[in-house]
Amino acid sequence: HFREFAGGLADRVLDHLRLLDGDYGGFPVDRLTHSLQTATRAHRDGAALLVAGFFAHQGVLNLPAMIVIAAAAAITGDAVGYAIGQRYGARLRDSRLGRRVGARRWQRADDFLATHGGKAVLFGRLTAVLRAVTPTLAGMSRMPIRTFLAWNVLGGLIWGPACVVLGWAFAS
């Protein structure tokens, strides 16, 4: 099944992107991500960025634009995660799931973020599980917003473009 799936991957993505030809409304990031996810069945952010880099190499997408979009999306996505943690963190800790996690584990997460601060935000991007939870935990633990934003921007400027360029390099 994999060979069949992989063999038609490029055509499926191109066909889906052609559906958007001439339609300049909406949000470019959302439309690109939707196109890539629908055509490739890739639902992880890194996979979509790798595919975007591949198609930039093929001339279908613009590499500099994809780099800018990847960085902006990474920074924005984690900022939203931080805001969610800040706003709903207490409710999550008090929920059934939060009680299953346990006060001791929540305290360990708070202590870790207090000790490592922005470094945890930056290096959290390098692991899928941490990339998904670190921004929310940072908001829940009340990491200062300036600290979070500084490290979040640095991480987004490294991670997002690196994924796109890596996809571009694989296509070479």
Backbone as numpy.savetxt, mean C-alpha at the origin, in Angstrom:
# Nx Ny Nz CAx CAy CAz Cx Cy Cz
-2.90 -24.71 -14.67 -3.70 -23.51 -14.67 -2.86 -22.24 -14.67
-1.68 -22.32 -14.02 -0.86 -21.12 -13.92 -0.37 -20.66 -15.28
0.09 -21.60 -16.10 0.58 -21.22 -17.44 -0.52 -20.56 -18.26
-1.71 -21.11 -18.17 -2.84 -20.54 -18.89 -3.13 -19.13 -18.38
-3.13 -18.97 -17.06 -3.38 -17.67 -16.45 -2.28 -16.68 -16.84
-1.02 -17.09 -16.66 0.10 -16.19 -16.93 0.22 -15.86 -18.41
-0.10 -16.82 -19.27 0.02 -16.61 -20.70 -0.88 -15.50 -21.22
-2.04 -15.32 -20.64 -2.96 -14.29 -21.10 -2.98 -13.05 -20.25
-2.05 -12.95 -19.29 -2.05 -11.83 -18.35 -1.93 -10.48 -19.04
-0.95 -10.33 -19.90 -0.73 -9.04 -20.55 -1.94 -8.61 -21.37
-2.53 -9.54 -22.11 -3.70 -9.20 -22.92 -4.89 -8.79 -22.05
-5.08 -9.47 -20.93 -6.21 -9.12 -20.05 -6.04 -7.72 -19.47
-4.83 -7.38 -19.03 -4.60 -6.05 -18.48 -4.79 -4.99 -19.56
-4.22 -5.22 -20.74 -4.37 -4.25 -21.82 -5.82 -4.08 -22.23
-6.55 -5.17 -22.33 -7.97 -5.09 -22.68 -8.74 -4.27 -21.66
-8.45 -4.50 -20.40 -9.17 -3.77 -19.37 -8.79 -2.29 -19.39
-7.52 -1.98 -19.60 -7.11 -0.58 -19.66 -7.69 0.12 -20.88
-7.87 -0.61 -21.98 -8.46 -0.01 -23.19 -9.91 0.41 -22.95
-10.58 -0.26 -22.02 -11.95 0.14 -21.70 -12.01 1.56 -21.15
-10.91 2.02 -20.60 -10.86 3.36 -20.01 -10.44 4.42 -21.01
-10.08 4.03 -22.23 -9.61 4.97 -23.24 -10.62 6.08 -23.47
-10.15 7.31 -23.37 -11.00 8.46 -23.61 -11.81 8.88 -22.40
-11.77 8.13 -21.32 -12.51 8.48 -20.11 -11.52 9.09 -19.13
-11.56 10.39 -18.99 -10.58 11.07 -18.16 -11.16 11.50 -16.81
-12.33 11.05 -16.47 -12.93 11.40 -15.18 -12.46 10.47 -14.09
-12.87 10.76 -12.86 -12.56 9.88 -11.74 -11.16 10.08 -11.21
-10.76 9.16 -10.39 -9.45 9.23 -9.76 -8.49 8.28 -10.46
-7.41 8.80 -11.03 -6.48 7.94 -11.78 -5.94 6.77 -10.96
-5.61 6.99 -9.70 -5.07 5.90 -8.89 -6.10 4.80 -8.75
-7.33 5.17 -8.43 -8.38 4.18 -8.26 -8.63 3.43 -9.56
-8.66 4.14 -10.67 -8.93 3.49 -11.95 -7.80 2.55 -12.34
-6.55 2.98 -12.14 -5.42 2.12 -12.46 -5.43 0.88 -11.57
-5.58 1.08 -10.27 -5.58 -0.05 -9.35 -6.71 -1.01 -9.67
-7.88 -0.48 -9.94 -9.01 -1.34 -10.29 -8.71 -2.13 -11.56
-8.14 -1.46 -12.55 -7.80 -2.15 -13.80 -6.82 -3.29 -13.56
-5.79 -3.00 -12.80 -4.78 -4.02 -12.54 -5.33 -5.16 -11.70
-6.12 -4.84 -10.69 -6.67 -5.89 -9.84 -7.67 -6.75 -10.59
-8.50 -6.12 -11.39 -9.49 -6.88 -12.14 -8.83 -7.79 -13.16
-7.86 -7.27 -13.85 -7.23 -8.05 -14.92 -6.28 -9.11 -14.39
-5.61 -8.84 -13.29 -4.59 -9.77 -12.80 -5.03 -10.58 -11.59
-6.13 -10.21 -11.03 -6.58 -10.81 -9.77 -5.57 -10.58 -8.66
-4.82 -9.49 -8.78 -3.83 -9.12 -7.76 -4.49 -8.18 -6.78
-4.57 -8.59 -5.55 -5.26 -7.76 -4.55 -4.31 -7.21 -3.50
-3.04 -7.38 -3.70 -2.08 -6.79 -2.78 -1.46 -5.58 -3.45
-1.25 -4.56 -2.67 -0.73 -3.31 -3.20 0.61 -3.49 -3.91
1.52 -4.23 -3.33 2.83 -4.43 -3.96 2.72 -5.12 -5.30
1.83 -6.10 -5.40 1.67 -6.81 -6.67 1.15 -5.88 -7.76
0.21 -5.03 -7.41 -0.33 -4.09 -8.39 0.75 -3.12 -8.86
1.61 -2.69 -7.94 2.69 -1.77 -8.32 3.74 -2.46 -9.19
4.02 -3.71 -8.91 4.95 -4.47 -9.77 4.39 -4.58 -11.18
3.11 -4.86 -11.27 2.46 -4.97 -12.58 2.47 -3.61 -13.29
2.24 -2.54 -12.54 2.30 -1.20 -13.14 3.69 -0.93 -13.71
4.73 -1.32 -12.99 6.09 -1.16 -13.49 6.35 -1.97 -14.74
5.82 -3.18 -14.76 5.95 -4.03 -15.94 5.33 -3.35 -17.16
4.12 -2.83 -17.00 3.45 -2.19 -18.13 4.04 -0.83 -18.48
4.70 -0.20 -17.53 5.43 1.02 -17.87 6.60 0.67 -18.79
7.24 -0.44 -18.52 8.33 -0.88 -19.39 7.82 -1.21 -20.79
6.61 -1.74 -20.88 6.03 -2.10 -22.17 5.50 -0.87 -22.93
5.53 0.30 -22.27 5.06 1.53 -22.91 3.57 1.77 -22.77
2.89 0.92 -22.03 1.44 1.07 -21.84 1.15 2.15 -20.81
1.98 2.22 -19.78 1.83 3.22 -18.72 3.08 4.08 -18.67
2.96 5.25 -18.12 4.05 6.20 -18.02 4.81 5.96 -16.72
6.10 5.61 -16.81 6.89 5.27 -15.62 6.94 6.41 -14.61
7.30 7.63 -14.98 7.34 8.70 -13.96 5.97 8.91 -13.29
4.90 8.83 -14.06 3.56 8.99 -13.47 3.28 7.87 -12.48
3.65 6.64 -12.82 3.40 5.51 -11.92 4.22 5.65 -10.64
5.42 6.18 -10.74 6.25 6.39 -9.55 5.60 7.41 -8.62
5.14 8.50 -9.19 4.47 9.54 -8.39 3.19 9.00 -7.77
2.39 8.29 -8.55 1.13 7.72 -8.05 1.41 6.71 -6.94
2.41 5.87 -7.12 2.73 4.85 -6.11 3.14 5.51 -4.79
4.00 6.52 -4.86 4.44 7.20 -3.63 3.26 7.90 -2.96
2.46 8.62 -3.74 1.31 9.33 -3.17 0.30 8.37 -2.54
0.04 7.27 -3.22 -0.92 6.29 -2.70 -0.40 5.64 -1.41
0.89 5.32 -1.37 1.47 4.71 -0.17 1.39 5.66 1.02
1.74 6.91 0.80 1.71 7.91 1.87 0.29 8.15 2.34
-0.62 8.32 1.40 -2.01 8.59 1.74 -2.65 7.40 2.44
-2.42 6.21 1.93 -3.02 5.02 2.54 -2.61 4.84 3.98
-1.33 5.03 4.28 -0.89 4.88 5.67 -1.39 6.02 6.54
-1.53 7.21 5.99 -2.08 8.33 6.77 -3.53 8.05 7.15
-4.27 7.43 6.24 -5.65 7.04 6.56 -5.66 5.97 7.65
-4.75 5.00 7.54 -4.64 3.98 8.58 -4.34 4.58 9.95
-3.46 5.56 9.99 -3.14 6.26 11.24 -4.39 6.93 11.80
-5.11 7.64 10.94 -6.32 8.35 11.39 -7.37 7.37 11.91
-7.51 6.23 11.27 -8.46 5.22 11.74 -8.04 4.72 13.12
-6.75 4.45 13.29 -6.27 4.00 14.59 -6.48 5.04 15.67
-6.24 6.28 15.33 -6.41 7.36 16.30 -7.88 7.53 16.69
-8.76 7.41 15.71 -10.18 7.64 15.99 -10.88 6.43 16.62
-10.58 5.24 16.12 -11.32 4.05 16.55 -10.50 3.08 17.39
-9.27 3.44 17.72 -8.39 2.53 18.46 -8.95 2.07 19.79
-9.50 2.99 20.55 -10.04 2.63 21.86 -11.20 1.64 21.72
-12.05 1.88 20.73 -13.18 0.96 20.50 -12.68 -0.42 20.10
-11.64 -0.45 19.27 -11.08 -1.74 18.84 -10.52 -2.51 20.03
-9.79 -1.82 20.89 -9.22 -2.49 22.06 -10.31 -3.03 22.98
-11.43 -2.34 23.05 -12.53 -2.77 23.92 -13.47 -3.77 23.26
-13.29 -4.01 21.97 -14.17 -4.94 21.25 -13.84 -6.38 21.63
-14.66 -7.28 21.16 -14.42 -8.71 21.41 -13.05 -9.13 20.87
-12.74 -8.71 19.66 -11.44 -9.02 19.06 -10.31 -8.40 19.89
-10.48 -7.16 20.28 -9.46 -6.48 21.08 -9.21 -7.17 22.41
-10.26 -7.67 23.03 -10.10 -8.40 24.29 -9.38 -9.73 24.06
-9.61 -10.34 22.89 -8.90 -11.59 22.57 -7.40 -11.32 22.38
-7.08 -10.18 21.79 -5.67 -9.81 21.65 -5.05 -9.68 23.04
-5.77 -9.06 23.93 -5.33 -8.96 25.32 -4.59 -7.68 25.63
-4.79 -7.20 26.84 -4.19 -5.94 27.28 -2.66 -6.01 27.25
-2.10 -7.17 27.57 -0.64 -7.32 27.59 -0.06 -7.11 26.20
-0.71 -7.69 25.17 -0.20 -7.53 23.80 -0.37 -6.09 23.30
-1.50 -5.48 23.63 -1.70 -4.09 23.25 -0.61 -3.22 23.88
-0.30 -3.49 25.14 0.73 -2.71 25.83 2.10 -2.92 25.19
2.39 -4.15 24.79 3.67 -4.43 24.12 3.77 -3.65 22.81
2.65 -3.58 22.07 2.66 -2.81 20.81 2.88 -1.33 21.10
2.21 -0.81 22.11 2.40 0.60 22.49 3.85 0.86 22.90
4.40 -0.04 23.71 5.79 0.12 24.17 6.77 0.06 23.00
6.53 -0.86 22.08 7.41 -0.99 20.92 7.40 0.30 20.10
6.21 0.83 19.84 6.12 2.07 19.06 6.71 3.26 19.81
6.55 3.28 21.13 7.13 4.37 21.92 8.66 4.30 21.89
9.20 3.09 21.89 10.65 2.91 21.88 11.25 3.18 20.51
10.61 2.63 19.47 11.19 2.68 18.13 10.60 3.78 17.26
9.46 4.31 17.63 8.86 5.45 16.95 8.80 5.33 15.44
9.33 6.34 14.78 9.25 6.42 13.33 9.96 5.30 12.61
11.01 4.75 13.21 11.71 3.63 12.57 10.74 2.46 12.35
9.83 2.26 13.31 8.85 1.18 13.16 7.93 1.45 11.97
7.58 2.71 11.76 6.74 3.08 10.62 7.49 2.83 9.31
8.74 3.25 9.27 9.54 3.08 8.06 9.77 1.60 7.75
10.25 0.84 8.70 10.59 -0.57 8.45 9.35 -1.46 8.40
8.25 -0.98 8.95 6.99 -1.72 8.86 6.52 -1.89 7.42
6.94 -0.99 6.55 6.56 -1.09 5.14 7.16 -2.29 4.44
8.23 -2.82 4.97 8.96 -3.88 4.29 8.37 -5.27 4.49
7.40 -5.40 5.37 6.76 -6.68 5.64 5.26 -6.50 5.46
4.64 -7.38 4.68 3.23 -7.20 4.33 2.33 -7.07 5.56
2.48 -7.93 6.53 1.61 -7.88 7.71 1.83 -6.58 8.46
3.09 -6.22 8.66 3.37 -4.97 9.37 2.92 -3.76 8.58
3.06 -3.82 7.26 2.63 -2.70 6.41 1.14 -2.44 6.59
0.40 -3.50 6.83 -1.05 -3.36 6.98 -1.46 -2.85 8.35
-0.70 -3.16 9.40 -1.16 -2.81 10.76 -0.39 -1.68 11.43
0.85 -1.44 11.02 1.67 -0.45 11.73 1.04 0.95 11.74
0.52 1.46 10.63 -0.07 2.81 10.69 -1.24 2.89 11.67
-2.08 1.88 11.68 -3.23 1.88 12.59 -2.75 1.80 14.04
-1.77 0.93 14.30 -1.22 0.83 15.65 -0.56 2.14 16.08
0.10 2.82 15.14 0.72 4.11 15.47 -0.35 5.12 15.87
-1.46 5.13 15.17 -2.56 6.02 15.55 -3.18 5.64 16.87
-3.34 4.34 17.09 -3.92 3.86 18.35 -3.04 4.21 19.54
-1.72 4.14 19.35 -0.80 4.39 20.46 -0.51 5.89 20.65
-1.15 6.70 19.84 -1.01 8.16 19.91 0.41 8.64 19.61
1.05 7.96 18.64 2.34 8.45 18.18 2.12 9.88 17.69
3.01 10.81 18.01 2.82 12.19 17.54 2.69 12.22 16.01
1.74 12.98 15.53 1.44 13.01 14.10 2.65 13.47 13.30
3.42 14.41 13.80 4.61 14.88 13.06 5.62 13.76 12.89
5.81 12.98 13.94 6.73 11.84 13.86 6.22 10.85 12.83
4.93 10.51 12.93 4.36 9.55 11.99 4.50 10.04 10.56
4.09 11.28 10.31 4.10 11.80 8.94 5.51 11.86 8.35
6.48 12.27 9.14 7.85 12.36 8.61 8.34 10.99 8.15
8.16 9.97 8.97 8.62 8.63 8.63 7.73 7.98 7.58
6.45 8.30 7.60 5.53 7.78 6.61 5.89 8.30 5.21
6.16 9.60 5.12 6.53 10.18 3.83 7.83 9.57 3.33
8.82 9.45 4.20 10.09 8.84 3.81 9.86 7.40 3.32
9.11 6.63 4.07 8.83 5.25 3.67 8.06 5.16 2.37
7.06 6.02 2.20 6.28 6.02 0.97 7.10 6.40 -0.25
8.03 7.35 -0.06 8.90 7.77 -1.16 9.91 6.69 -1.54
10.21 5.81 -0.62 11.13 4.70 -0.92 10.36 3.50 -1.46
9.33 3.06 -0.71 8.66 1.80 -1.00 7.84 1.82 -2.30
6.97 2.81 -2.46 6.10 2.86 -3.64 6.89 2.87 -4.95
7.79 3.84 -5.12 8.60 3.85 -6.34 9.46 2.60 -6.51
9.98 2.06 -5.41 10.81 0.86 -5.52 10.02 -0.31 -6.11
8.77 -0.46 -5.70 7.93 -1.54 -6.26 7.71 -1.35 -7.75
7.42 -0.12 -8.16 7.19 0.15 -9.58 8.46 -0.10 -10.39
9.59 0.41 -9.90 10.86 0.25 -10.62 11.27 -1.22 -10.65
11.00 -1.96 -9.60 11.31 -3.38 -9.59 10.49 -4.11 -10.68
9.22 -3.79 -10.81 8.40 -4.36 -11.88 8.94 -3.98 -13.25
9.38 -2.74 -13.39 9.96 -2.28 -14.65 11.23 -3.07 -14.96
12.07 -3.29 -13.93 13.33 -4.01 -14.10 13.07 -5.48 -14.48
12.06 -6.09 -13.87 11.73 -7.48 -14.21 11.34 -7.62 -15.67
10.73 -6.58 -16.21 10.29 -6.64 -17.61 11.44 -6.46 -18.59
12.57 -5.96 -18.09 13.73 -5.71 -18.95 14.34 -6.99 -19.48
